[in-house]
PDB file of C-alpha atoms and ligand atoms in Angstrom:
ATOM      1  CA  MET A 336       0.000   0.000   0.000  1.00  0.00           C
ATOM      2  CA  LYS A 337       1.276   3.472  -0.930  1.00  0.00           C
ATOM      3  CA  ASN A 338      -0.008   7.008  -0.438  1.00  0.00           C
ATOM      4  CA  PHE A 339      -0.105   9.602  -3.215  1.00  0.00           C
ATOM      5  CA  ILE A 340       0.171  12.917  -1.399  1.00  0.00           C
ATOM      6  CA  ASN A 341       2.938  14.950  -2.991  1.00  0.00           C
ATOM      7  CA  LEU A 342       4.985  14.300  -6.141  1.00  0.00           C
ATOM      8  CA  LYS A 343       8.158  15.366  -4.393  1.00  0.00           C
ATOM      9  CA  ASP A 344       7.930  12.341  -2.050  1.00  0.00           C
ATOM     10  CA  ILE A 345       7.404   9.720  -4.767  1.00  0.00           C
ATOM     11  CA  PRO A 346      10.436   8.144  -6.467  1.00  0.00           C
ATOM     12  CA  ILE A 347      10.788   9.018 -10.149  1.00  0.00           C
ATOM     13  CA  SER A 348      10.943   5.295 -10.997  1.00  0.00           C
ATOM     14  CA  ASP A 349       7.437   4.895  -9.516  1.00  0.00           C
ATOM     15  CA  LEU A 350       6.124   7.986 -11.324  1.00  0.00           C
ATOM     16  CA  ARG A 351       7.490   6.618 -14.614  1.00  0.00           C
ATOM     17  CA  LYS A 352       5.926   3.213 -13.932  1.00  0.00           C
ATOM     18  CA  ILE A 353       2.550   4.893 -13.403  1.00  0.00           C
ATOM     19  CA  LEU A 354       2.830   6.760 -16.726  1.00  0.00           C
ATOM     20  CA  THR A 355       3.895   3.638 -18.624  1.00  0.00           C
ATOM     21  CA  ASP A 356       0.977   1.651 -17.228  1.00  0.00           C
ATOM     22  CA  ALA A 357      -1.453   4.483 -18.062  1.00  0.00           C
ATOM     23  CA  LYS A 358      -0.228   4.548 -21.656  1.00  0.00           C
ATOM     24  CA  LYS A 359      -0.690   0.770 -22.071  1.00  0.00           C
ATOM     25  CA  ARG A 360      -4.146   0.804 -20.489  1.00  0.00           C
ATOM     26  CA  LYS A 361      -5.288   3.791 -22.548  1.00  0.00           C
ATOM     27  CA  ILE A 362      -4.302   2.057 -25.800  1.00  0.00           C
ATOM     28  CA  LYS A 363      -6.101  -1.156 -24.767  1.00  0.00           C
ATOM     29  CA  ARG A 364      -9.349   0.761 -24.138  1.00  0.00           C
ATOM     30  CA  LYS A 365      -9.618   2.306 -27.597  1.00  0.00           C
ATOM     31  CA  LYS A 366     -12.724   0.367 -28.595  1.00  0.00           C
ATOM     32  CA  LEU A 367     -14.360   0.192 -25.171  1.00  0.00           C
ATOM     33  CA  ASN A 368     -17.282   2.221 -23.844  1.00  0.00           C
ATOM     34  CA  THR A 369     -16.966   4.573 -20.900  1.00  0.00           C
ATOM     35  CA  LEU A 370     -18.134   2.065 -18.312  1.00  0.00           C
ATOM     36  CA  ASP A 371     -16.690  -1.087 -19.880  1.00  0.00           C
ATOM     37  CA  LEU A 372     -14.157  -2.680 -17.556  1.00  0.00           C
ATOM     38  CA  ASP A 373     -10.474  -3.181 -18.350  1.00  0.00           C
ATOM     39  CA  LYS A 374     -10.115  -6.887 -19.212  1.00  0.00           C
ATOM     40  CA  ASP A 375      -7.976  -7.755 -16.186  1.00  0.00           C
ATOM     41  CA  LYS A 376     -10.304  -5.980 -13.677  1.00  0.00           C
ATOM     42  CA  PRO A 377      -7.385  -5.477 -11.291  1.00  0.00           C
ATOM     43  CA  LEU A 378      -9.421  -3.687  -8.600  1.00  0.00           C
ATOM     44  CA  LYS A 379     -12.427  -5.993  -8.688  1.00  0.00           C
ATOM     45  CA  GLY A 380     -14.287  -5.762  -5.385  1.00  0.00           C
ATOM     46  CA  LYS A 381     -12.399  -2.684  -4.148  1.00  0.00           C
ATOM     47  CA  LEU A 382     -14.045   0.478  -2.852  1.00  0.00           C
ATOM     48  CA  LEU A 383     -12.561   3.966  -3.207  1.00  0.00           C
ATOM     49  CA  ILE A 384     -14.054   6.480  -0.776  1.00  0.00           C
ATOM     50  CA  GLN A 385     -13.835  10.052  -2.078  1.00  0.00           C
ATOM     51  CA  MET A 386     -14.337  13.068   0.145  1.00  0.00           C
ATOM     52  CA  PHE A 387     -14.590  16.671  -1.013  1.00  0.00           C
ATOM     53  CA  GLU A 388     -14.299  19.659   1.290  1.00  0.00           C
ATOM     54  CA  LYS A 389     -14.491  21.964  -1.709  1.00  0.00           C
ATOM     55  CA  PRO A 390     -16.027  21.862  -5.192  1.00  0.00           C
ATOM     56  CA  SER A 391     -14.800  19.539  -7.929  1.00  0.00           C
ATOM     57  CA  SER A 392     -16.059  18.430 -11.339  1.00  0.00           C
ATOM     58  CA  ARG A 393     -13.079  16.767 -13.038  1.00  0.00           C
ATOM     59  CA  THR A 394     -11.394  15.121 -10.063  1.00  0.00           C
ATOM     60  CA  ARG A 395     -14.680  13.661  -8.865  1.00  0.00           C
ATOM     61  CA  LEU A 396     -15.724  12.309 -12.288  1.00  0.00           C
ATOM     62  CA  SER A 397     -12.308  11.083 -13.333  1.00  0.00           C
ATOM     63  CA  PHE A 398     -11.789   9.104 -10.111  1.00  0.00           C
ATOM     64  CA  TYR A 399     -15.294   7.692 -10.469  1.00  0.00           C
ATOM     65  CA  LEU A 400     -14.490   6.424 -13.974  1.00  0.00           C
ATOM     66  CA  ALA A 401     -10.997   5.318 -13.016  1.00  0.00           C
ATOM     67  CA  ILE A 402     -12.033   2.959 -10.224  1.00  0.00           C
ATOM     68  CA  LYS A 403     -15.064   1.719 -12.194  1.00  0.00           C
ATOM     69  CA  GLN A 404     -12.977   0.820 -15.252  1.00  0.00           C
ATOM     70  CA  LEU A 405     -10.599  -1.112 -12.997  1.00  0.00           C
ATOM     71  CA  GLY A 406     -13.512  -3.204 -11.736  1.00  0.00           C
ATOM     72  CA  GLY A 407     -14.057  -1.459  -8.380  1.00  0.00           C
ATOM     73  CA  GLY A 408     -16.549   1.064  -7.086  1.00  0.00           C
ATOM     74  CA  THR A 409     -16.660   4.418  -5.367  1.00  0.00           C
ATOM     75  CA  ILE A 410     -18.740   6.407  -2.948  1.00  0.00           C
ATOM     76  CA  THR A 411     -18.450  10.173  -2.604  1.00  0.00           C
ATOM     77  CA  LEU A 412     -18.772  11.828   0.779  1.00  0.00           C
ATOM     78  CA  LYS A 413     -19.347  15.508   1.382  1.00  0.00           C
ATOM     79  CA  SER A 414     -17.471  16.621   4.464  1.00  0.00           C
ATOM     80  CA  ASN A 415     -20.511  18.531   5.800  1.00  0.00           C
ATOM     81  CA  GLU A 416     -22.591  15.363   5.741  1.00  0.00           C
ATOM     82  CA  ILE A 417     -20.346  13.157   7.885  1.00  0.00           C
ATOM     83  CA  HIS A 418     -19.460  13.305  11.576  1.00  0.00           C
ATOM     84  CA  LEU A 419     -15.811  14.280  11.189  1.00  0.00           C
ATOM     85  CA  GLY A 420     -15.067  17.344  13.331  1.00  0.00           C
ATOM     86  CA  LYS A 421     -18.666  17.509  14.494  1.00  0.00           C
ATOM     87  CA  GLY A 422     -20.422  15.823  17.382  1.00  0.00           C
ATOM     88  CA  GLY A 423     -17.058  14.968  18.892  1.00  0.00           C
ATOM     89  CA  GLU A 424     -15.937  12.429  16.264  1.00  0.00           C
ATOM     90  CA  SER A 425     -12.181  12.597  15.971  1.00  0.00           C
ATOM     91  CA  LEU A 426     -10.221  12.285  12.755  1.00  0.00           C
ATOM     92  CA  ALA A 427      -8.666   9.100  14.138  1.00  0.00           C
ATOM     93  CA  ASP A 428     -12.096   7.503  14.606  1.00  0.00           C
ATOM     94  CA  THR A 429     -13.243   8.586  11.143  1.00  0.00           C
ATOM     95  CA  ALA A 430     -10.019   7.174   9.680  1.00  0.00           C
ATOM     96  CA  LYS A 431     -10.625   3.872  11.449  1.00  0.00           C
ATOM     97  CA  ILE A 432     -14.124   3.705   9.976  1.00  0.00           C
ATOM     98  CA  LEU A 433     -12.910   4.588   6.473  1.00  0.00           C
ATOM     99  CA  SER A 434     -10.321   1.819   6.769  1.00  0.00           C
ATOM    100  CA  THR A 435     -12.981  -0.624   7.928  1.00  0.00           C
ATOM    101  CA  TYR A 436     -15.377   0.002   5.039  1.00  0.00           C
ATOM    102  CA  GLY A 437     -13.112   1.072   2.191  1.00  0.00           C
ATOM    103  CA  ASP A 438      -9.922   0.138   0.395  1.00  0.00           C
ATOM    104  CA  GLY A 439      -8.673   3.600  -0.560  1.00  0.00           C
ATOM    105  CA  PHE A 440      -9.399   7.230   0.338  1.00  0.00           C
ATOM    106  CA  MET A 441      -9.223  10.236  -1.978  1.00  0.00           C
ATOM    107  CA  LEU A 442      -9.423  13.588  -0.240  1.00  0.00           C
ATOM    108  CA  ARG A 443      -9.799  17.156  -1.528  1.00  0.00           C
ATOM    109  CA  THR A 444      -9.216  19.477   1.367  1.00  0.00           C
ATOM    110  CA  ASP A 445      -8.373  22.974   2.555  1.00  0.00           C
ATOM    111  CA  SER A 446      -5.780  21.580   4.926  1.00  0.00           C
ATOM    112  CA  ASP A 447      -2.468  19.883   4.132  1.00  0.00           C
ATOM    113  CA  GLU A 448      -2.240  18.939   7.805  1.00  0.00           C
ATOM    114  CA  LYS A 449      -5.498  17.010   7.506  1.00  0.00           C
ATOM    115  CA  ILE A 450      -4.101  14.810   4.716  1.00  0.00           C
ATOM    116  CA  LEU A 451      -1.052  14.081   6.855  1.00  0.00           C
ATOM    117  CA  GLU A 452      -3.222  13.292   9.863  1.00  0.00           C
ATOM    118  CA  PHE A 453      -5.281  10.925   7.742  1.00  0.00           C
ATOM    119  CA  SER A 454      -2.125   9.273   6.398  1.00  0.00           C
ATOM    120  CA  LYS A 455      -1.029   8.581   9.979  1.00  0.00           C
ATOM    121  CA  ASN A 456      -4.384   7.122  11.019  1.00  0.00           C
ATOM    122  CA  LEU A 457      -5.592   5.248   7.948  1.00  0.00           C
ATOM    123  CA  LYS A 458      -4.830   1.602   7.233  1.00  0.00           C
ATOM    124  CA  ILE A 459      -5.682   2.211   3.565  1.00  0.00           C
ATOM    125  CA  PRO A 460      -3.918   4.446   1.007  1.00  0.00           C
ATOM    126  CA  VAL A 461      -4.730   8.148   0.855  1.00  0.00           C
ATOM    127  CA  ILE A 462      -4.641  10.201  -2.347  1.00  0.00           C
ATOM    128  CA  ASN A 463      -4.407  13.984  -2.387  1.00  0.00           C
ATOM    129  CA  GLY A 464      -7.126  15.227  -4.743  1.00  0.00           C
ATOM    130  CA  LEU A 465      -5.998  18.861  -4.301  1.00  0.00           C
ATOM    131  CA  SER A 466      -4.792  20.667  -1.206  1.00  0.00           C
ATOM    132  CA  PRO A 467      -3.640  24.254  -0.636  1.00  0.00           C
ATOM    133  CA  SER A 468      -0.047  23.226  -1.347  1.00  0.00           C
ATOM    134  CA  SER A 469      -0.379  20.778  -4.244  1.00  0.00           C
ATOM    135  CA  HIS A 470      -2.439  19.020  -6.896  1.00  0.00           C
ATOM    136  CA  PRO A 471      -0.338  15.945  -7.687  1.00  0.00           C
ATOM    137  CA  THR A 472      -2.844  13.804  -9.619  1.00  0.00           C
ATOM    138  CA  GLN A 473      -3.503  16.725 -11.978  1.00  0.00           C
ATOM    139  CA  VAL A 474       0.143  17.380 -12.711  1.00  0.00           C
ATOM    140  CA  LEU A 475       1.225  13.767 -13.185  1.00  0.00           C
ATOM    141  CA  SER A 476      -1.592  13.460 -15.683  1.00  0.00           C
ATOM    142  CA  ASP A 477      -0.407  16.675 -17.352  1.00  0.00           C
ATOM    143  CA  VAL A 478       3.077  15.189 -17.808  1.00  0.00           C
ATOM    144  CA  PHE A 479       1.338  12.261 -19.540  1.00  0.00           C
ATOM    145  CA  THR A 480      -0.595  14.639 -21.829  1.00  0.00           C
ATOM    146  CA  VAL A 481       2.515  16.610 -22.760  1.00  0.00           C
ATOM    147  CA  GLU A 482       4.437  13.437 -23.693  1.00  0.00           C
ATOM    148  CA  GLU A 483       1.440  12.024 -25.546  1.00  0.00           C
ATOM    149  CA  ILE A 484       1.031  15.128 -27.709  1.00  0.00           C
ATOM    150  CA  LYS A 485       4.699  15.966 -28.181  1.00  0.00           C
ATOM    151  CA  ARG A 486       5.812  12.309 -28.528  1.00  0.00           C
ATOM    152  CA  LYS A 487       8.966  13.092 -26.560  1.00  0.00           C
ATOM    153  CA  PRO A 488      10.108  12.722 -22.971  1.00  0.00           C
ATOM    154  CA  ILE A 489       9.188  15.894 -21.102  1.00  0.00           C
ATOM    155  CA  SER A 490      12.872  16.341 -20.164  1.00  0.00           C
ATOM    156  CA  LYS A 491      13.498  17.351 -23.798  1.00  0.00           C
ATOM    157  CA  LEU A 492      10.875  20.117 -23.776  1.00  0.00           C
ATOM    158  CA  ASN A 493      10.692  23.706 -22.588  1.00  0.00           C
ATOM    159  CA  ILE A 494       7.770  24.133 -20.257  1.00  0.00           C
ATOM    160  CA  THR A 495       6.364  27.527 -19.247  1.00  0.00           C
ATOM    161  CA  TRP A 496       3.888  28.411 -16.545  1.00  0.00           C
ATOM    162  CA  ILE A 497       2.158  31.783 -16.782  1.00  0.00           C
ATOM    163  CA  GLY A 498       0.104  32.741 -13.765  1.00  0.00           C
ATOM    164  CA  ASP A 499      -0.315  32.435 -10.059  1.00  0.00           C
ATOM    165  CA  CYS A 500       2.180  30.547  -7.899  1.00  0.00           C
ATOM    166  CA  ASN A 501      -0.405  28.173  -6.524  1.00  0.00           C
ATOM    167  CA  ASN A 502      -0.939  24.487  -5.671  1.00  0.00           C
ATOM    168  CA  VAL A 503      -0.862  23.355  -9.319  1.00  0.00           C
ATOM    169  CA  LEU A 504       2.394  25.209  -9.941  1.00  0.00           C
ATOM    170  CA  ASN A 505       3.928  23.689  -6.781  1.00  0.00           C
ATOM    171  CA  SER A 506       3.227  20.250  -8.201  1.00  0.00           C
ATOM    172  CA  LEU A 507       4.591  21.306 -11.591  1.00  0.00           C
ATOM    173  CA  ILE A 508       7.772  22.455  -9.846  1.00  0.00           C
ATOM    174  CA  ALA A 509       7.971  19.068  -8.117  1.00  0.00           C
ATOM    175  CA  ALA A 510       7.475  17.384 -11.499  1.00  0.00           C
ATOM    176  CA  SER A 511      10.178  19.568 -13.040  1.00  0.00           C
ATOM    177  CA  ILE A 512      12.651  18.371 -10.427  1.00  0.00           C
ATOM    178  CA  LYS A 513      11.586  14.716 -10.644  1.00  0.00           C
ATOM    179  CA  PHE A 514      11.353  14.511 -14.448  1.00  0.00           C
ATOM    180  CA  SER A 515      14.180  16.961 -15.007  1.00  0.00           C
ATOM    181  CA  PHE A 516      12.527  19.422 -17.373  1.00  0.00           C
ATOM    182  CA  LYS A 517      13.170  23.116 -17.902  1.00  0.00           C
ATOM    183  CA  LEU A 518      10.470  25.270 -16.342  1.00  0.00           C
ATOM    184  CA  ASN A 519      10.021  28.999 -16.892  1.00  0.00           C
ATOM    185  CA  ILE A 520       7.616  30.715 -14.542  1.00  0.00           C
ATOM    186  CA  GLY A 521       6.045  34.034 -15.561  1.00  0.00           C
ATOM    187  CA  CYS A 522       4.402  35.894 -12.680  1.00  0.00           C
ATOM    188  CA  PRO A 523       4.475  39.348 -11.067  1.00  0.00           C
ATOM    189  CA  LYS A 524       7.560  39.962  -8.893  1.00  0.00           C
ATOM    190  CA  ASN A 525       5.687  39.956  -5.592  1.00  0.00           C
ATOM    191  CA  TYR A 526       3.771  36.714  -6.282  1.00  0.00           C
ATOM    192  CA  LYS A 527       6.637  34.202  -6.218  1.00  0.00           C
ATOM    193  CA  PRO A 528       6.069  30.735  -4.631  1.00  0.00           C
ATOM    194  CA  LYS A 529       6.227  30.284  -0.859  1.00  0.00           C
ATOM    195  CA  LYS A 530       9.644  30.024   0.802  1.00  0.00           C
ATOM    196  CA  PHE A 531       9.422  26.261   1.363  1.00  0.00           C
ATOM    197  CA  VAL A 532       8.984  25.784  -2.405  1.00  0.00           C
ATOM    198  CA  LEU A 533      11.821  28.154  -3.304  1.00  0.00           C
ATOM    199  CA  ASP A 534      14.114  26.446  -0.762  1.00  0.00           C
ATOM    200  CA  TRP A 535      13.324  23.124  -2.354  1.00  0.00           C
ATOM    201  CA  VAL A 536      14.017  24.519  -5.837  1.00  0.00           C
ATOM    202  CA  LYS A 537      17.387  25.821  -4.598  1.00  0.00           C
ATOM    203  CA  LYS A 538      18.304  22.583  -2.854  1.00  0.00           C
ATOM    204  CA  ASN A 539      17.616  20.557  -5.987  1.00  0.00           C
ATOM    205  CA  LYS A 540      19.607  22.831  -8.317  1.00  0.00           C
ATOM    206  CA  SER A 541      16.676  22.658 -10.662  1.00  0.00           C
ATOM    207  CA  LYS A 542      16.230  24.146 -14.128  1.00  0.00           C
ATOM    208  CA  ILE A 543      13.587  26.640 -12.975  1.00  0.00           C
ATOM    209  CA  ASN A 544      13.656  30.334 -13.872  1.00  0.00           C
ATOM    210  CA  PHE A 545      11.362  33.197 -12.907  1.00  0.00           C
ATOM    211  CA  PHE A 546      10.356  36.059 -15.221  1.00  0.00           C
ATOM    212  CA  ASP A 547       8.240  39.121 -14.538  1.00  0.00           C
ATOM    213  CA  ASP A 548       7.891  39.649 -18.294  1.00  0.00           C
ATOM    214  CA  PRO A 549       5.494  37.040 -19.748  1.00  0.00           C
ATOM    215  CA  LYS A 550       7.005  37.445 -23.238  1.00  0.00           C
ATOM    216  CA  LYS A 551      10.426  36.409 -21.962  1.00  0.00           C
ATOM    217  CA  ALA A 552       8.887  33.491 -20.044  1.00  0.00           C
ATOM    218  CA  VAL A 553       7.255  31.982 -23.145  1.00  0.00           C
ATOM    219  CA  LYS A 554      10.241  32.405 -25.478  1.00  0.00           C
ATOM    220  CA  ASN A 555      11.019  28.983 -27.035  1.00  0.00           C
ATOM    221  CA  ALA A 556       8.238  27.335 -25.057  1.00  0.00           C
ATOM    222  CA  ASP A 557       6.953  23.943 -26.259  1.00  0.00           C
ATOM    223  CA  VAL A 558       4.175  24.001 -23.682  1.00  0.00           C
ATOM    224  CA  ILE A 559       2.396  26.845 -21.878  1.00  0.00           C
ATOM    225  CA  PHE A 560       0.450  26.028 -18.731  1.00  0.00           C
ATOM    226  CA  SER A 561      -1.875  28.273 -16.817  1.00  0.00           C
ATOM    227  CA  ASP A 562      -4.490  28.185 -14.056  1.00  0.00           C
ATOM    228  CA  LYS A 563      -6.936  30.559 -12.401  1.00  0.00           C
ATOM    229  CA  VAL A 564      -5.470  33.649 -10.790  1.00  0.00           C
ATOM    230  CA  ILE A 565      -7.852  33.214  -7.857  1.00  0.00           C
ATOM    231  CA  SER A 566      -7.762  29.676  -6.423  1.00  0.00           C
ATOM    232  CA  LEU A 567     -10.382  28.045  -4.213  1.00  0.00           C
ATOM    233  CA  ASN A 568      -8.334  28.623  -1.057  1.00  0.00           C
ATOM    234  CA  ASP A 569      -7.303  32.203  -1.905  1.00  0.00           C
ATOM    235  CA  LYS A 570      -8.135  34.720   0.764  1.00  0.00           C
ATOM    236  CA  VAL A 571      -6.908  37.819  -1.024  1.00  0.00           C
ATOM    237  CA  ASN A 572      -8.056  41.138  -2.345  1.00  0.00           C
ATOM    238  CA  VAL A 573      -9.488  39.690  -5.547  1.00  0.00           C
ATOM    239  CA  LYS A 574      -9.668  42.987  -7.417  1.00  0.00           C
ATOM    240  CA  LYS A 575      -6.047  43.862  -6.652  1.00  0.00           C
ATOM    241  CA  LYS A 576      -4.717  40.404  -7.500  1.00  0.00           C
ATOM    242  CA  LYS A 577      -6.553  40.331 -10.816  1.00  0.00           C
ATOM    243  CA  LYS A 578      -5.154  43.764 -11.652  1.00  0.00           C
ATOM    244  CA  ASP A 579      -1.619  42.690 -10.700  1.00  0.00           C
ATOM    245  CA  PHE A 580      -1.900  39.754 -13.118  1.00  0.00           C
ATOM    246  CA  SER A 581      -3.518  41.700 -15.957  1.00  0.00           C
ATOM    247  CA  LYS A 582      -0.374  41.792 -18.127  1.00  0.00           C
ATOM    248  CA  PHE A 583       0.008  38.002 -17.689  1.00  0.00           C
ATOM    249  CA  ARG A 584      -3.149  37.202 -19.644  1.00  0.00           C
ATOM    250  CA  ILE A 585      -2.492  34.523 -22.258  1.00  0.00           C
ATOM    251  CA  ASN A 586      -3.711  35.808 -25.602  1.00  0.00           C
ATOM    252  CA  LYS A 587      -2.759  35.210 -29.233  1.00  0.00           C
ATOM    253  CA  SER A 588      -0.011  37.774 -29.207  1.00  0.00           C
ATOM    254  CA  LEU A 589       1.677  36.049 -26.245  1.00  0.00           C
ATOM    255  CA  ILE A 590       1.262  32.603 -27.822  1.00  0.00           C
ATOM    256  CA  ASN A 591       2.985  33.971 -30.939  1.00  0.00           C
ATOM    257  CA  GLN A 592       6.149  34.590 -28.900  1.00  0.00           C
ATOM    258  CA  ALA A 593       6.524  30.853 -28.199  1.00  0.00           C
ATOM    259  CA  LYS A 594       7.494  28.057 -30.611  1.00  0.00           C
ATOM    260  CA  LYS A 595       5.150  27.700 -33.599  1.00  0.00           C
ATOM    261  CA  ASP A 596       3.850  24.327 -32.432  1.00  0.00           C
ATOM    262  CA  VAL A 597       3.455  25.343 -28.780  1.00  0.00           C
ATOM    263  CA  ILE A 598       0.598  23.665 -26.932  1.00  0.00           C
ATOM    264  CA  PHE A 599      -1.586  25.314 -24.313  1.00  0.00           C
ATOM    265  CA  LEU A 600      -2.783  23.375 -21.255  1.00  0.00           C
ATOM    266  CA  HIS A 601      -5.035  24.422 -18.373  1.00  0.00           C
ATOM    267  CA  CYS A 602      -6.400  22.229 -15.578  1.00  0.00           C
ATOM    268  CA  LEU A 603      -9.752  24.048 -15.464  1.00  0.00           C
ATOM    269  CA  PRO A 604     -11.872  25.692 -14.189  1.00  0.00           C
ATOM    270  CA  ARG A 605     -10.724  28.809 -16.028  1.00  0.00           C
ATOM    271  CA  GLY A 606     -11.053  32.507 -15.357  1.00  0.00           C
ATOM    272  CA  ASN A 607      -9.907  35.577 -17.194  1.00  0.00           C
ATOM    273  CA  GLU A 608      -6.217  34.515 -17.316  1.00  0.00           C
ATOM    274  CA  VAL A 609      -6.615  33.164 -20.865  1.00  0.00           C
ATOM    275  CA  SER A 610      -8.444  34.630 -23.824  1.00  0.00           C
ATOM    276  CA  GLU A 611     -11.350  32.703 -25.324  1.00  0.00           C
ATOM    277  CA  ASP A 612      -9.631  32.365 -28.719  1.00  0.00           C
ATOM    278  CA  VAL A 613      -6.532  30.767 -27.167  1.00  0.00           C
ATOM    279  CA  PHE A 614      -8.518  28.515 -24.858  1.00  0.00           C
ATOM    280  CA  LEU A 615     -10.628  27.215 -27.737  1.00  0.00           C
ATOM    281  CA  GLY A 616      -7.973  27.642 -30.410  1.00  0.00           C
ATOM    282  CA  LYS A 617      -5.661  25.265 -32.271  1.00  0.00           C
ATOM    283  CA  HIS A 618      -2.874  25.317 -29.671  1.00  0.00           C
ATOM    284  CA  SER A 619      -5.168  24.287 -26.850  1.00  0.00           C
ATOM    285  CA  HIS A 620      -5.472  20.631 -25.770  1.00  0.00           C
ATOM    286  CA  VAL A 621      -7.443  21.183 -22.586  1.00  0.00           C
ATOM    287  CA  TRP A 622     -10.182  18.605 -23.258  1.00  0.00           C
ATOM    288  CA  GLN A 623      -7.691  15.831 -24.002  1.00  0.00           C
ATOM    289  CA  GLN A 624      -5.853  16.949 -20.858  1.00  0.00           C
ATOM    290  CA  ALA A 625      -9.023  16.607 -18.772  1.00  0.00           C
ATOM    291  CA  LEU A 626      -9.839  13.157 -20.140  1.00  0.00           C
ATOM    292  CA  ASN A 627      -6.325  11.859 -19.527  1.00  0.00           C
ATOM    293  CA  ARG A 628      -6.904  12.244 -15.819  1.00  0.00           C
ATOM    294  CA  VAL A 629      -9.037   9.115 -15.959  1.00  0.00           C
ATOM    295  CA  HIS A 630      -6.228   7.105 -17.534  1.00  0.00           C
ATOM    296  CA  VAL A 631      -3.447   8.315 -15.265  1.00  0.00           C
ATOM    297  CA  GLN A 632      -5.507   8.096 -12.092  1.00  0.00           C
ATOM    298  CA  LYS A 633      -6.247   4.447 -12.871  1.00  0.00           C
ATOM    299  CA  SER A 634      -2.524   3.754 -12.713  1.00  0.00           C
ATOM    300  CA  ILE A 635      -2.194   5.936  -9.597  1.00  0.00           C
ATOM    301  CA  LEU A 636      -4.889   3.788  -7.960  1.00  0.00           C
ATOM    302  CA  LEU A 637      -3.045   0.613  -8.967  1.00  0.00           C
ATOM    303  CA  TYR A 638       0.169   2.053  -7.519  1.00  0.00           C
ATOM    304  CA  CYS A 639      -1.577   2.891  -4.244  1.00  0.00           C
ATOM    305  CA  PHE A 640      -3.298  -0.476  -4.019  1.00  0.00           C
ATOM    306  CA  GLY A 641       0.005  -2.308  -4.650  1.00  0.00           C
ATOM    307  CA  LYS A 642      -1.207  -3.688  -7.990  1.00  0.00           C
ATOM    308  CA  LEU A 643       1.029  -1.846 -10.444  1.00  0.00           C
ATOM    309  CA  ARG A 644       3.053  -4.282 -12.506  1.00  0.00           C
TER     310      ARG A 644
HETATM  311  N1   CP B1389      -8.718  20.369 -12.538  1.00  0.00           N
HETATM  312  C1   CP B1389      -9.476  19.994 -11.492  1.00  0.00           C
HETATM  313  O1   CP B1389      -8.981  19.448 -10.489  1.00  0.00           O
HETATM  314  O2   CP B1389     -10.799  20.252 -11.654  1.00  0.00           O
HETATM  315  P1   CP B1389     -11.917  20.098 -10.547  1.00  0.00           P
HETATM  316  O3   CP B1389     -11.692  21.181  -9.536  1.00  0.00           O
HETATM  317  O4   CP B1389     -13.208  20.263 -11.298  1.00  0.00           O
HETATM  318  O5   CP B1389     -11.794  18.742  -9.913  1.00  0.00           O
HETATM  319  N1  NVA B1390      -5.499  26.297  -8.342  1.00  0.00           N
HETATM  320  C1  NVA B1390      -6.877  25.886  -8.458  1.00  0.00           C
HETATM  321  C2  NVA B1390      -6.945  24.544  -9.107  1.00  0.00           C
HETATM  322  C3  NVA B1390      -8.336  24.041  -9.365  1.00  0.00           C
HETATM  323  C4  NVA B1390      -8.346  22.683  -9.965  1.00  0.00           C
HETATM  324  C5  NVA B1390      -7.524  25.878  -7.098  1.00  0.00           C
HETATM  325  O1  NVA B1390      -6.903  25.441  -6.126  1.00  0.00           O
HETATM  326  O2  NVA B1390      -8.656  26.333  -6.993  1.00  0.00           O
END
């Protein structure tokens, strides 16, 4: 049994194994319907419990399909409908119950500490389905999408992030260190990542560079990533932050500064950080990106359940 909490704590050999398995399984499913099972049904009889403390469309649906296609099932809990933290039920007791009924636990939460607490108390694997500090299932799947479209290892590509230094970027930074790819980050000077992220970047002598000019950040880019300026956990002056990011909007003229065959990716939901014509234009692969989460999360589940071959 293995947890999937933060990319930085997972060996690169395991991350590669997950991607290789996802590729094989995706190819084998070409002629199957959405709810048809993978032939080997490796998680037959297994239950994934999902819990969301904040909204989700893609993570919820993609985990639902992932466990179903592997032969298992899922139930989704809303945190306000269970006893945890209310009526005196401790996290340890809830964890014991989850471990009694289920085989795996996927949690989207406002608290990184809560995931760690669960990992200490659960007897089943825990998967981070987005926390304030990271979004590892999203970014591992994004590495898959980049390599699928570009038909090259990501280490041979120039990756650019334009936007807020948030949870998704933290995971992209972790991926950059693990998979050894060049990462340019374009963001306003006073919005750099938190110190613990920068310290980690420094310690790993990574190929990460910061730019406060978006045009310089996208020069020679093979891939441009972005995400909402205002994240779910942001407690900021929204008007001011949006204004501070206004020159970092991804539009056609910015895309034209990158390589001709640059691709645009975005985890969704989107805001005003990208123009409609770019988001829906020929460089954008956001729908393929969203669907790939099903394929990669299947292999993440197999990894966590000790069934990855
Ligand atoms: N990208 C992503 O995690 O989307 P949801 O918030 O809809 O799950
Ligand atoms: N950074 C965004 C990602 C949403 C999938 C957020 O945390 O709201």
